[in-house]
Amino acid sequence: GEYAAAGVFSLEGELPVNTNGGLKSFGHGGGSAGIHKTYEVYKQLQGKCDARQVKGATLGMTHDQGGYPGTYTVVLNVFGTRD
């Protein structure tokens, strides 16, 4: 949509998304998807992502979901740096 076309979600944008390419570039590892996203946020907040580093990153969020009907789970994690 408009925001994507304007670059809002790009690495240099106002709200960077999938800074490591997301799960499609990872092969969508199923059960490891959550830790894969969490690790990317962890490295971003440490400032250790080299060319894909979000400048001045102080907050990160991951969202995961899965399961079968009747047992569906959603997990939302918000991470931040200490002052």
Coordinates of C-alpha atoms in Angstrom, one line a residue, residues 18 20-30 33:
N18 CA 11.8 -7.9 8.5
N20 CA 16.8 -9.8 7.9
G21 CA 14.5 -10.6 5.0
G22 CA 11.8 -12.3 7.0
L23 CA 10.9 -16.0 7.1
K24 CA 10.7 -16.4 3.3
S25 CA 14.4 -15.7 3.1
F26 CA 15.1 -18.0 6.0
G27 CA 13.1 -20.9 4.5
H28 CA 10.3 -20.6 7.0
G29 CA 11.7 -22.9 9.6
G30 CA 8.4 -23.7 11.3
A33 CA 10.5 -19.1 13.4

